[in-house]
Coordinates of C-alpha atoms and ligand atoms in Angstrom, one line a residue:
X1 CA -34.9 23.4 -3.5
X2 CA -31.3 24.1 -3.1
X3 CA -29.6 22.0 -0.9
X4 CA -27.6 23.5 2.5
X5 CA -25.8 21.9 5.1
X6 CA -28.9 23.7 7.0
X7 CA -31.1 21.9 4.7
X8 CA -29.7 18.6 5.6
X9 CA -29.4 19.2 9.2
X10 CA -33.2 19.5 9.1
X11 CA -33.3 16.2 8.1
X12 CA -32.0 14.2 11.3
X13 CA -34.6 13.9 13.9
X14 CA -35.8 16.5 16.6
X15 CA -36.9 14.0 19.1
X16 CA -38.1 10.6 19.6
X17 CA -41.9 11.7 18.1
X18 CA -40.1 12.7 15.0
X19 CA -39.7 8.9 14.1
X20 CA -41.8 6.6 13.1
X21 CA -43.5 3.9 15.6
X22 CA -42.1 1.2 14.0
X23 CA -38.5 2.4 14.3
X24 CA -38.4 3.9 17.9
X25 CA -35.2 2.7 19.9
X26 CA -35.9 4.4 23.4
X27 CA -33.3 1.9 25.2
X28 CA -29.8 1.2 24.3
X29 CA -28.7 -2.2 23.4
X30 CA -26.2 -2.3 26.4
X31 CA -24.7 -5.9 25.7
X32 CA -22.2 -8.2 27.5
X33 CA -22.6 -11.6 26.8
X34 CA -20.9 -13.2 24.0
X35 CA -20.8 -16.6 23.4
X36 CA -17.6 -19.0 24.0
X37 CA -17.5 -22.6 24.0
X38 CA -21.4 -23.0 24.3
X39 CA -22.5 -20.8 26.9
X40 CA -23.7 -17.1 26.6
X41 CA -20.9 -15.5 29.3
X42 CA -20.8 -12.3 31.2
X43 CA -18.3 -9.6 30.2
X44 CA -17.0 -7.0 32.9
X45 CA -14.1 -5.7 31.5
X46 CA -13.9 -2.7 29.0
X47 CA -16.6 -2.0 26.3
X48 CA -17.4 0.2 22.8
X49 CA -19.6 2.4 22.6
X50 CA -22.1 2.4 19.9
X51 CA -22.7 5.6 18.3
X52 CA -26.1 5.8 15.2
X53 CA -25.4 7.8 12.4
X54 CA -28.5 8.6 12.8
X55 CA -27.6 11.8 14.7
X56 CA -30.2 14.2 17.3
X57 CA -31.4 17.7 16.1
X58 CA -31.0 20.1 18.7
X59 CA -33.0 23.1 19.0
X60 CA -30.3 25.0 18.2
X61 CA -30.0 23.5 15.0
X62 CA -26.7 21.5 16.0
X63 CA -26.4 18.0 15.5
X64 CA -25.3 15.5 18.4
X65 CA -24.3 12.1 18.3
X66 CA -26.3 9.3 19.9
X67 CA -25.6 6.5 21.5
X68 CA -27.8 2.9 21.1
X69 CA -25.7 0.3 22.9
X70 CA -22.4 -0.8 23.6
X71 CA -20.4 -4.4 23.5
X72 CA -17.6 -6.5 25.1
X73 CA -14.2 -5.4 23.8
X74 CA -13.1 -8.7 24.9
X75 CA -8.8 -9.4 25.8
X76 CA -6.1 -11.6 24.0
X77 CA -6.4 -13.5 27.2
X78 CA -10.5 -14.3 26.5
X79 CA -10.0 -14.8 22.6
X80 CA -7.3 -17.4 22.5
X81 CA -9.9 -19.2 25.4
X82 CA -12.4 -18.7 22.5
X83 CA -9.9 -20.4 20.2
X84 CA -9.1 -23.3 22.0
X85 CA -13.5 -23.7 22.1
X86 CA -13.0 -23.5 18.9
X87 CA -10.0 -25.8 18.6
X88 CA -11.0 -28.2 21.0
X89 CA -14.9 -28.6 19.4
X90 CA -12.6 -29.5 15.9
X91 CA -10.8 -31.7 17.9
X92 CA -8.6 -32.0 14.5
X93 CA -11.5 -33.6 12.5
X94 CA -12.6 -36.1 15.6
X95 CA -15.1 -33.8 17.1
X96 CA -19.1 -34.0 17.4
X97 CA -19.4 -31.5 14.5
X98 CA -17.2 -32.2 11.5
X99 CA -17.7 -36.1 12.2
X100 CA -21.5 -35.9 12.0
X101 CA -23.4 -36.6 8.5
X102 CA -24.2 -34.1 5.7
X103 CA -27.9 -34.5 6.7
X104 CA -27.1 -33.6 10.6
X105 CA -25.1 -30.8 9.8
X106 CA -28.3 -29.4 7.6
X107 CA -30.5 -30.2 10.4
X108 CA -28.7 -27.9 12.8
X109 CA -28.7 -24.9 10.3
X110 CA -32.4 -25.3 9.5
X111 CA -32.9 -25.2 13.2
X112 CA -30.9 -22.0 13.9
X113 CA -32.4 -20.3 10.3
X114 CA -35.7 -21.2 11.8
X115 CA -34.6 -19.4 15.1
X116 CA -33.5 -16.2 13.5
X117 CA -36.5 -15.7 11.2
X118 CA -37.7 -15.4 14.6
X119 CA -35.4 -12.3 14.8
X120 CA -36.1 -10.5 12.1
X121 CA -37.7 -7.5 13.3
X122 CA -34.9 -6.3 15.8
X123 CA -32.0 -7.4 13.5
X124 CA -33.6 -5.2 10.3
X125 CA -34.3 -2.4 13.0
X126 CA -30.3 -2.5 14.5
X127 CA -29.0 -3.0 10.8
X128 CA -31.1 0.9 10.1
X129 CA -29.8 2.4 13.3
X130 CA -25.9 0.7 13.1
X131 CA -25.0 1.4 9.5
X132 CA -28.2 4.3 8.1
X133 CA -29.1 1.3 5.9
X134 CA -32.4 2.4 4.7
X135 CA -35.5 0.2 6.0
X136 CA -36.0 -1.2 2.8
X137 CA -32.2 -2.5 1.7
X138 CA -31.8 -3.5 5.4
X139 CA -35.1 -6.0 5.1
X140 CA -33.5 -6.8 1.8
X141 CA -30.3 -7.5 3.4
X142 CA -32.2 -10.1 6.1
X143 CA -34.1 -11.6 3.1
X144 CA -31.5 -12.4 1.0
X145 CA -29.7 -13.7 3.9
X146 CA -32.0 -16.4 4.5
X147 CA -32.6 -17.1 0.9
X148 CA -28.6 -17.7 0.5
X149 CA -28.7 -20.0 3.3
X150 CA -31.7 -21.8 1.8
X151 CA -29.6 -21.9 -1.6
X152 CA -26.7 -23.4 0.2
X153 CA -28.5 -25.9 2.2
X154 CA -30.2 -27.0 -1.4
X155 CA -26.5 -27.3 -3.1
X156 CA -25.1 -28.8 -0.2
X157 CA -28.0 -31.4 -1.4
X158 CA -27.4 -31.9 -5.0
X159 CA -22.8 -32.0 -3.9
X160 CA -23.8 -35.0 -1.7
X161 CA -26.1 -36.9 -3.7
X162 CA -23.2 -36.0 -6.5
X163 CA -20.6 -37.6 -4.1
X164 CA -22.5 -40.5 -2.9
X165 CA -21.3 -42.9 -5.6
X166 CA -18.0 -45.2 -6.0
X167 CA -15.8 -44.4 -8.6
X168 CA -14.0 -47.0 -10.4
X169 CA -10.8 -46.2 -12.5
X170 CA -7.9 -48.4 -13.6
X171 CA -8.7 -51.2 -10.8
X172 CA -9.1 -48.6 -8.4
X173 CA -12.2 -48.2 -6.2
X174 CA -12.6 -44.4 -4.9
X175 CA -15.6 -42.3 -3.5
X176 CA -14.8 -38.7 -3.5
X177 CA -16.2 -36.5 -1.0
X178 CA -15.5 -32.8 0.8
X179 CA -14.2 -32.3 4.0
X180 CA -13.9 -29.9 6.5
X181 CA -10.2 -27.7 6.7
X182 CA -10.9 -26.8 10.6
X183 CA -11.1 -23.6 12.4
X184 CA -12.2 -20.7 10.5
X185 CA -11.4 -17.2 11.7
X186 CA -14.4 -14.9 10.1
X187 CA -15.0 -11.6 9.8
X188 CA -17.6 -9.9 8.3
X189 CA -17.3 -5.9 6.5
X190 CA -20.1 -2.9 7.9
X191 CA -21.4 -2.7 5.0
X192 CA -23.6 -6.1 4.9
X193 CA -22.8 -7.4 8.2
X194 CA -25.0 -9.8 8.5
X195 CA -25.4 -10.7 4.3
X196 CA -21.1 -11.0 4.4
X197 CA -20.8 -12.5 7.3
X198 CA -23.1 -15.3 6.8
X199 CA -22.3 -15.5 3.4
X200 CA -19.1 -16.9 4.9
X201 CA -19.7 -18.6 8.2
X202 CA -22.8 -20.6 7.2
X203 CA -21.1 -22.5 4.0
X204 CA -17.8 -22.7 6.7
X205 CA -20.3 -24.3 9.4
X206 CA -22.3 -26.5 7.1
X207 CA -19.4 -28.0 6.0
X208 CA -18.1 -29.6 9.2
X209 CA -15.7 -26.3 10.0
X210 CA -16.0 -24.5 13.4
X211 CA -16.0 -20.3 14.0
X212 CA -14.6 -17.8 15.4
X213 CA -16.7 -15.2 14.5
X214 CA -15.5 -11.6 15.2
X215 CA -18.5 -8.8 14.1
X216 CA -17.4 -5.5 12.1
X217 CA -17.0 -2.5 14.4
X218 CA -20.1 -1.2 12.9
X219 CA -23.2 -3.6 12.3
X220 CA -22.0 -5.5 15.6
X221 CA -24.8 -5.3 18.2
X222 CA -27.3 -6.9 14.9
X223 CA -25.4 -10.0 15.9
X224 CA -26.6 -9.8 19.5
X225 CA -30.1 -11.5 18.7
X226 CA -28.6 -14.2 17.1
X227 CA -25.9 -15.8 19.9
X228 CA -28.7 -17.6 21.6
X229 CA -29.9 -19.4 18.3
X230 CA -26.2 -20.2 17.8
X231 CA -25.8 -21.6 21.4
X232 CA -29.3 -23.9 20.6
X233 CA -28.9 -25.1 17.1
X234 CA -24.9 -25.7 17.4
X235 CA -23.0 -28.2 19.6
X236 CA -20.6 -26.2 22.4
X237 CA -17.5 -24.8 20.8
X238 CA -18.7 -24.9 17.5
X239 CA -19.6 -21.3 16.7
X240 CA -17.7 -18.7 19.0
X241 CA -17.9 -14.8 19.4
X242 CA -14.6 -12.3 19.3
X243 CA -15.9 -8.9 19.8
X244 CA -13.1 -6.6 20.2
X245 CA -10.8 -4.1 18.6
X246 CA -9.4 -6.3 15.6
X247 CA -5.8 -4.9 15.9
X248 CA -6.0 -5.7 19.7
X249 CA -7.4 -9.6 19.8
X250 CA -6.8 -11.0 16.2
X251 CA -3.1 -11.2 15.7
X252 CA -2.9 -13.5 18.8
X253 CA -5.1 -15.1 17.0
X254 CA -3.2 -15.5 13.5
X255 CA 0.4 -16.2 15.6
X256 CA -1.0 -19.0 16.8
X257 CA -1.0 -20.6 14.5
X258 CA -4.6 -22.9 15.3
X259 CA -6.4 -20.4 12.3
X260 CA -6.8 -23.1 9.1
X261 CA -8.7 -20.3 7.1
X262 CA -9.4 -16.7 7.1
X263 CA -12.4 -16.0 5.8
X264 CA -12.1 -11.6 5.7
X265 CA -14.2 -9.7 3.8
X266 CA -12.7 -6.4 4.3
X267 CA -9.6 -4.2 3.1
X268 CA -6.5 -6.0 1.5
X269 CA -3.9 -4.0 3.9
X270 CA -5.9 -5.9 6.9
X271 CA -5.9 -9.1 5.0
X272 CA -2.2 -8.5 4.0
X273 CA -0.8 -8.5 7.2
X274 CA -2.7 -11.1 9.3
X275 CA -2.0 -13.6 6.5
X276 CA 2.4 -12.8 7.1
X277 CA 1.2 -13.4 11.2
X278 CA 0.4 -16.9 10.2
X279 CA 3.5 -19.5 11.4
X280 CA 2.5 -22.1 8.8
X281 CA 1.4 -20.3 5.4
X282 CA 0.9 -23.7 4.1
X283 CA -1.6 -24.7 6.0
X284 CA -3.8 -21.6 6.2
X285 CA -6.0 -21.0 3.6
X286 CA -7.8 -17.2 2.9
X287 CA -11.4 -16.6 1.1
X288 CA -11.0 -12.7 1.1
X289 CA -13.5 -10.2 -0.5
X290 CA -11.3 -7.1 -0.5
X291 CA -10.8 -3.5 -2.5
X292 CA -11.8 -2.6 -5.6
X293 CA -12.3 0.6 -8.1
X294 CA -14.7 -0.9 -10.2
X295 CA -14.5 1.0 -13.5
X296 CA -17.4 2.2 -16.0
X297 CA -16.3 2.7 -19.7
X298 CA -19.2 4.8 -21.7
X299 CA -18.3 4.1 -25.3
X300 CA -19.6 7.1 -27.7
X301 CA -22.5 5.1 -29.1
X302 CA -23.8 4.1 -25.6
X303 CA -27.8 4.3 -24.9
X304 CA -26.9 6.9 -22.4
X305 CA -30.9 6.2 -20.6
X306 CA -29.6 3.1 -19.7
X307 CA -26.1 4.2 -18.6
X308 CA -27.0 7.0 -16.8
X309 CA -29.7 4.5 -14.9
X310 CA -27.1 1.8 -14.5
X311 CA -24.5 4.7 -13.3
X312 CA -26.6 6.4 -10.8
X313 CA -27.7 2.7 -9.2
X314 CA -24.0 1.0 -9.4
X315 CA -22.2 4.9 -8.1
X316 CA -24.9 5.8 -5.1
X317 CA -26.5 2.6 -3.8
X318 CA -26.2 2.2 -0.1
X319 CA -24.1 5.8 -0.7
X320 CA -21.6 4.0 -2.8
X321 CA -20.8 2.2 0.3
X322 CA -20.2 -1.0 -1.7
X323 CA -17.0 -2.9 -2.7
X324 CA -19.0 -3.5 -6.1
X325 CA -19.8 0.5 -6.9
X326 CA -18.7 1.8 -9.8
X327 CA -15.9 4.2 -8.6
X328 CA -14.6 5.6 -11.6
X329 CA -16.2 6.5 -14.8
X330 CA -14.4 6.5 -17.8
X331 CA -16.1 8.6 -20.6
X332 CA -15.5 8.9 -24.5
X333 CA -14.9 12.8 -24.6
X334 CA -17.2 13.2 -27.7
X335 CA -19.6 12.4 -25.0
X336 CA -18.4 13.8 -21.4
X337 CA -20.0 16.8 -21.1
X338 CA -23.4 15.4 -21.8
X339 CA -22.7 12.7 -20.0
X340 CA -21.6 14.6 -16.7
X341 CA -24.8 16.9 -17.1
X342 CA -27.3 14.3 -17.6
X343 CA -25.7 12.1 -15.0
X344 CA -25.4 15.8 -12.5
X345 CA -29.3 16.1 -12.9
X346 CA -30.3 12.6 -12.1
X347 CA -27.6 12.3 -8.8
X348 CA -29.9 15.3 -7.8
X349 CA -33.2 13.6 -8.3
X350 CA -32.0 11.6 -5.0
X351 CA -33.7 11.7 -1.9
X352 CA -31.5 12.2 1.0
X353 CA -33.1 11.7 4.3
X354 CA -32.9 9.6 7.2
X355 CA -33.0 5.6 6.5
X356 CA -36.5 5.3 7.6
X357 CA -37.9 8.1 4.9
X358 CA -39.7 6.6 2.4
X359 CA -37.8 6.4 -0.9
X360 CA -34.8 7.5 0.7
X361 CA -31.9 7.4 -1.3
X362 CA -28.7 8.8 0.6
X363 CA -28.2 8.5 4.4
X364 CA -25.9 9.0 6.8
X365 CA -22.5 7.3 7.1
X366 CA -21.6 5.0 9.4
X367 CA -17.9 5.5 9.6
X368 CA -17.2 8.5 11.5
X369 CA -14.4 9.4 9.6
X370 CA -16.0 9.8 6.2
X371 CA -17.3 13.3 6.3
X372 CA -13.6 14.0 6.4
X373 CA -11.9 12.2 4.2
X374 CA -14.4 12.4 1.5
X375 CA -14.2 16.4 1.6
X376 CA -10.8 15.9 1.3
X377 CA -10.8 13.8 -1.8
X378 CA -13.1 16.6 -3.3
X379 CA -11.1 19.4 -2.2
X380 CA -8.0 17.7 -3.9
X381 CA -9.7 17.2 -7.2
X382 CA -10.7 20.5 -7.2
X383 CA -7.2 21.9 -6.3
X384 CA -5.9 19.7 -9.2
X385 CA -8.7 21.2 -11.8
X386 CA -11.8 19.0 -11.2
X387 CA -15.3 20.6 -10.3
X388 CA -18.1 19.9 -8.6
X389 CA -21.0 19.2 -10.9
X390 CA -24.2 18.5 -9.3
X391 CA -25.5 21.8 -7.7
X392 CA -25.0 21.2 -3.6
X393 CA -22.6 18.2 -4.4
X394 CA -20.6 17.6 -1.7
X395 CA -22.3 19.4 1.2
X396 CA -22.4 18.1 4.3
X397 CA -24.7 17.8 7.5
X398 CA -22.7 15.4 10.4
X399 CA -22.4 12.3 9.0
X400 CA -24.6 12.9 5.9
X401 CA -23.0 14.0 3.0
X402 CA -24.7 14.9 -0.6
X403 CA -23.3 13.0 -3.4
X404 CA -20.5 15.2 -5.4
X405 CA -20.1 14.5 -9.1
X406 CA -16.2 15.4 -10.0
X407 CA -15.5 16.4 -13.2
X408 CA -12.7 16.1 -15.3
X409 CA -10.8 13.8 -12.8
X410 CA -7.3 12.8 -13.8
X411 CA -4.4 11.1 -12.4
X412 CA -2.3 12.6 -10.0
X413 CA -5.8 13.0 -7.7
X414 CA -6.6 11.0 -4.7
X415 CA -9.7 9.5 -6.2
X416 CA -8.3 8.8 -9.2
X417 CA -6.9 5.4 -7.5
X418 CA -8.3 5.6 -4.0
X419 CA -11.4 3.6 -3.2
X420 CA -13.3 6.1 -1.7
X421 CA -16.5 3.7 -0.7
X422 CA -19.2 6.7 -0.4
X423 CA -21.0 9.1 -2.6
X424 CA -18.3 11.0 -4.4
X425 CA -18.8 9.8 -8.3
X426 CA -15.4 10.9 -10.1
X427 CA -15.7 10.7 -14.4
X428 CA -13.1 11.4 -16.3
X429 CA -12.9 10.9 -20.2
X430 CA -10.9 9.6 -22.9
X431 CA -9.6 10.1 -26.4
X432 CA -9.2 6.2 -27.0
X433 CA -10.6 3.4 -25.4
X434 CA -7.1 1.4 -25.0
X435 CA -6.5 4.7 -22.0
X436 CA -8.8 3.2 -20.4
X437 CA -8.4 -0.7 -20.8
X438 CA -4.4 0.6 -19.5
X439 CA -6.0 2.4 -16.2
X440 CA -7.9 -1.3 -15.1
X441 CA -4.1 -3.1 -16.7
X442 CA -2.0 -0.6 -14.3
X443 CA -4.6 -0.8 -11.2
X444 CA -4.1 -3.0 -8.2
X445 CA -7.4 -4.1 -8.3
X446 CA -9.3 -6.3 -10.5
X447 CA -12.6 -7.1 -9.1
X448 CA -15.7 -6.0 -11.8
X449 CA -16.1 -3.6 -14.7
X450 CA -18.7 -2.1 -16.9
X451 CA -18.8 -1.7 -20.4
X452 CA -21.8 0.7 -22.1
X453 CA -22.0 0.1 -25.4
X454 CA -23.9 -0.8 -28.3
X455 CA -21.8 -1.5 -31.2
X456 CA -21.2 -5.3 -30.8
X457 CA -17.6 -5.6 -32.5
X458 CA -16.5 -3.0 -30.0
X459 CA -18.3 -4.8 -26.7
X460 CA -16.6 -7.8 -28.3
X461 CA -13.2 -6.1 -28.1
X462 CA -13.5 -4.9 -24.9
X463 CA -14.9 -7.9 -23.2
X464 CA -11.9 -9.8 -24.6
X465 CA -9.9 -7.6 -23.5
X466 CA -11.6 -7.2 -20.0
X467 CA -12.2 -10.8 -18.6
X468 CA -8.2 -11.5 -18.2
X469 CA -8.0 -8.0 -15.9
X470 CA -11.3 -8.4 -14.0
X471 CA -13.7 -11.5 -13.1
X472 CA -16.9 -9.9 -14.2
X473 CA -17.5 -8.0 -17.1
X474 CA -21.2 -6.0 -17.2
X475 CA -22.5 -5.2 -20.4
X476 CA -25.1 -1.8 -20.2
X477 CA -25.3 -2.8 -16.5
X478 CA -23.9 -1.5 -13.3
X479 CA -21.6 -4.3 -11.2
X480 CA -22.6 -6.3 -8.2
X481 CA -22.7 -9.3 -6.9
X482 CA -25.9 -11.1 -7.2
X483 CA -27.7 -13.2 -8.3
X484 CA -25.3 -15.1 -5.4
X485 CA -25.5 -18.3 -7.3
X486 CA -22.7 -16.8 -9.7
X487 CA -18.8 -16.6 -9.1
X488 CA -18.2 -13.5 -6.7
X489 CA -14.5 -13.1 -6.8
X490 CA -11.9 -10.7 -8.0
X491 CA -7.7 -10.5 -9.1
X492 CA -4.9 -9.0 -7.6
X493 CA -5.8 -7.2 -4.3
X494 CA -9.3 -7.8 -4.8
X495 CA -10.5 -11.5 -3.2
X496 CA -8.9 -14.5 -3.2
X497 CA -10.7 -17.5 -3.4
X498 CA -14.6 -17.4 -4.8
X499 CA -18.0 -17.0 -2.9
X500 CA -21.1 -18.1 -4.1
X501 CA -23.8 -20.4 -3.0
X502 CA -22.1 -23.0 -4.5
X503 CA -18.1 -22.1 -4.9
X504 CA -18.4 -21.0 -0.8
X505 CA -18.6 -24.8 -0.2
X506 CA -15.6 -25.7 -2.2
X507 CA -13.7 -22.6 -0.7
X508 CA -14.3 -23.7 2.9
X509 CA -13.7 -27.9 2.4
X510 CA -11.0 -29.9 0.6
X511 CA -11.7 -32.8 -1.5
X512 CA -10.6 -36.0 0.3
X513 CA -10.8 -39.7 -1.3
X514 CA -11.1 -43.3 0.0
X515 CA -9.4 -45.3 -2.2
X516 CA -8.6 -49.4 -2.7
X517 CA -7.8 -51.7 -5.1
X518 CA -10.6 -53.6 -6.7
X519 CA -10.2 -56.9 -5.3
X520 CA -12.5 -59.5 -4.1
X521 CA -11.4 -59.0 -0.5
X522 CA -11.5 -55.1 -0.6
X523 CA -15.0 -55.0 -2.3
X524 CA -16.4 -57.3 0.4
X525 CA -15.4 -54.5 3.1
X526 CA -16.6 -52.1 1.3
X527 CA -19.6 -53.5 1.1
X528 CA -19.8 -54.7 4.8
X529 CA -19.2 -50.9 5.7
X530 CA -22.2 -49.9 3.0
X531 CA -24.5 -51.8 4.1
X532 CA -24.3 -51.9 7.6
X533 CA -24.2 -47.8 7.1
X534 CA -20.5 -48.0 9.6
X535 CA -19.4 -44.9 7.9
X536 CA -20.5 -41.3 7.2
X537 CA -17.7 -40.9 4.4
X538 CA -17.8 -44.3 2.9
X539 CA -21.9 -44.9 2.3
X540 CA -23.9 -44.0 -0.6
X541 CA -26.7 -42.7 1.3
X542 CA -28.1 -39.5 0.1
X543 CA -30.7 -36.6 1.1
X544 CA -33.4 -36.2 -1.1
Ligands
G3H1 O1 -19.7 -4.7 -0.6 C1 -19.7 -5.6 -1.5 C2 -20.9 -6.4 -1.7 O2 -20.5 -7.7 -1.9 C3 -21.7 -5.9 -2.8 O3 -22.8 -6.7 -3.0 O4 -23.3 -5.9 -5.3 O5 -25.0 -7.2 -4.0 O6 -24.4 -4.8 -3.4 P1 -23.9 -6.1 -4.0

């Protein structure tokens, strides 16, 4: 069946019947409490509107827009108060939180994991109706969540056994432990706003930091559920909530100068300019997941099964709404066209629908904008000689758009450099494969790459050639991210700083040592304080 914009539009729902039981939403999610210093307070001042993308059929076979809920846009006035929670819970290293124990701090975060499992159900169900993450990734998306807090509670294990020992070098007595930087400013993207976010803020709070924790624009009412297990598993002031337009509330945040890290994953422009609003660059330190145009290079002798598979997965997963995707692909031209038709007819073997179809593929967009701006990236490919492969490629319904395969894409068009972060798959080929090592050289990003392949002097080559532009080279495999116990990091505008289950702790502490000289007198202190267990820092205590 050929696909129309009418087709499409048949695929949003009627009426309420016309969705499954499971995933009914009859009320809105009209929320004003957010949590500051502790409590869960009232909010009477302005508030955003939260629109689905999951849009309403009309009988006339129009689409409308539909609202679930709304939240505090909260005032510079009420997010510096949320600051100083912050600030004063830190109490610069001296408060209840960063001075507790390892083992405390772990106590706390099992507690509040153990109230959000509790959660699941609505969070999965706001994540499908926020973003048109499909039912299954946005269970994933929950799971793995929990699993990467698990993971980091289990590292944050083995680093403190690790550090729970004296060192002695040249007559020197030193034990050598992580601490805390402070107050950490996080903000999570729309695409995983709950997997980014706590990606960030759990390894931040586990190790002795406080938050202030400002949800994306879209994917912020999933949050909601969770401020009451923040208030109970937390002390006051440690985690705090900044909903609000970013550009309104978070540079009053930044002048003040009381951020110690930004932890953004987001766009580099944002990241950019709140870093230059920070009065002491010295002391503020950034863990930033940002851009990227992840590059696919299809050598000539490439098992094209596999990277076509690879390609459809790494181009169209969540609608390409992934800084991982593979946004450009970079073809040998003794391949191209058979690439771009083989590639056109598996793009069209996905299953657009809404995000509670089974075995749904493409959805609708979050970002209102999309629609637009993707059509306009495709119109200017085509104006610049570039066509549409796929049959229906392109066409859109609201916010659902079909996936458009562009081909030959050059330079000089938007999407040759332009992240475009939804389901618009440019290829273009090559001659020689040094064009394309020179694109990834001259780009401003340098997050992942993939190389298909199978002659191993030539994957040799290229991975040399790759792993000083990029942080992760894929060989016959689409990029991404997991498993989350590796590096996730990226060059130039890409990240700064490195998350995984066990760099996230290093990125959000600093390596602090006691240190004496190893005299008689000093030893017996040392073991005075050791023994009688007077210290957290100084003890060689450890959780099994
Ligand atoms: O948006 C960027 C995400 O970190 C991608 O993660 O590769 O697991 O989808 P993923």
């Amino acid at each position: 069946m050929s696909v129309t914009s009418e087709s499409l539009t048949h695929l949003f729902p009627l009426d309420e019947a016309a969705i499954p039981e499971a995933w009914r939403r009859p009320k809105p999610l009209h929320q004003r409490q957010y949590l500051l210093d502790g409590e869960l307070r009232e909010w009477s001042g302005a508030t955003q509107e939260v629109l689905t993308p999951i849009y309403t059929r009309l009988t006339d076979g129009t689409l409308a827009p539909r609202v679930i809920g709304s939240y505090p846009l909260l005032d510079e006035a009420e997010s510096l108060k949320a600051l100083d929670a912050a600030v004063r819970a830190y109490d610069h290293g001296r408060g209840e939180w960063p001075a507790l124990s390892v083992a405390e701090r772990i106590a706390a975060v099992e507690k509040f994991t153990r109230l959000i499992v509790d959660q699941k159900k609505e969070i999965v169900q706001l994540l499908l109706w926020e973003i048109g993450k499909s039912a299954a990734d946005s269970e994933k998306e929950f799971d793995r969540t929990i699993d990467y807090i698990r993971n980091t509670i289990d590292a944050l294990k083995d680093m403190d056994r690790d550090s729970s020992r004296f060192t002695i070098e040249e007559g020197i007595i030193g034990q050598i432990r992580r601490s805390p930087l402070g107050v950490v400013l996080c903000m999570g993207p729309f695409n995983y706003p709950l997997n980014e976010t706590f990606c960030m803020l759990i390894p931040a709070l586990i190790m002795g930091n406080t938050v202030l924790f400002k949800p994306p624009k879209h994917g912020a009412l999933l949050h909601f559920p969770l401020l009451q297990a923040f208030a109970e598993a937390f002390p006051k002031g440690v985690v705090n909530t900044v909903y609000g337009r970013g550009n309104a509330i978070v540079p009053a945040l930044m002048t003040s100068g009381k951020i110690d890290v930004l932890a953004l994953i987001g766009s580099s422009r944002v990241a950019d300019s709140l870093k230059k609003l920070h009065p002491k660059s010295n002391r503020l330190r950034a863990v930033l997941g940002l851009d990227a145009k992840n590059v696919a290079i299809i050598m000539p002798d490439a098992d094209l099964d596999v990277a076509i598979k690879e390609s459809v997965l790494g181009a169209l997963s969540f609608n390409g709404q992934r800084c991982t995707a593979l946004k450009l692909f970079m073809v040998h031209e003794s391949i191209a066209e058979d690439f771009v038709q083989r590639l056109a007819t598996e793009i069209n073997k996905l299953k657009p629908g809404m995000p509670w179809d089974e075995k749904v593929n493409i959805t609708p967009l979050p970002e209102p904008q999309k629609p637009n701006y993707l059509a306009e990236v495709i119109a200017d490919a085509q104006a610049k000689g570039a066509r549409i492969v796929n049959e229906g490629g392109g066409t859109t319904a609201g916010p659902l758009v079909y996936p458009a395969l562009l081909y030959p894409v050059q330079e000089g068009m938007k999407v040759w450099r332009e992240e475009q972060f939804g389901p618009v798959v440019p290829v273009a080929s090559f001659a020689h494969v040094d064009q394309a090592i020179q694109y990834i050289i001259d780009s401003d990003h340098g997050q992942q790459v993939s190389i298909f392949g199978s002659e191993s002097q030539e994957v040799a080559h290229l991975v040399d050639q790759l792993v000083n532009q990029v942080s992760r080279v894929n060989i016959n495999a689409q990029c991404q991210r997991g498993p989350d116990t590796f590096p996730f990091t990226g060059r130039k505008d890409s990240a700064e700083g490195t998350l995984s289950v066990n760099d996230a702790l290093r990125s959000f502490s600093i390596r602090t040592v006691v240190a004496t000289k190893q005299t008689e007198a000093n030893k017996q202190i040392l073991n005075d304080i050791v023994d009688g267990q007077e210290s957290s820092f100084l003890s060689t205590r450890f959780i099994l």
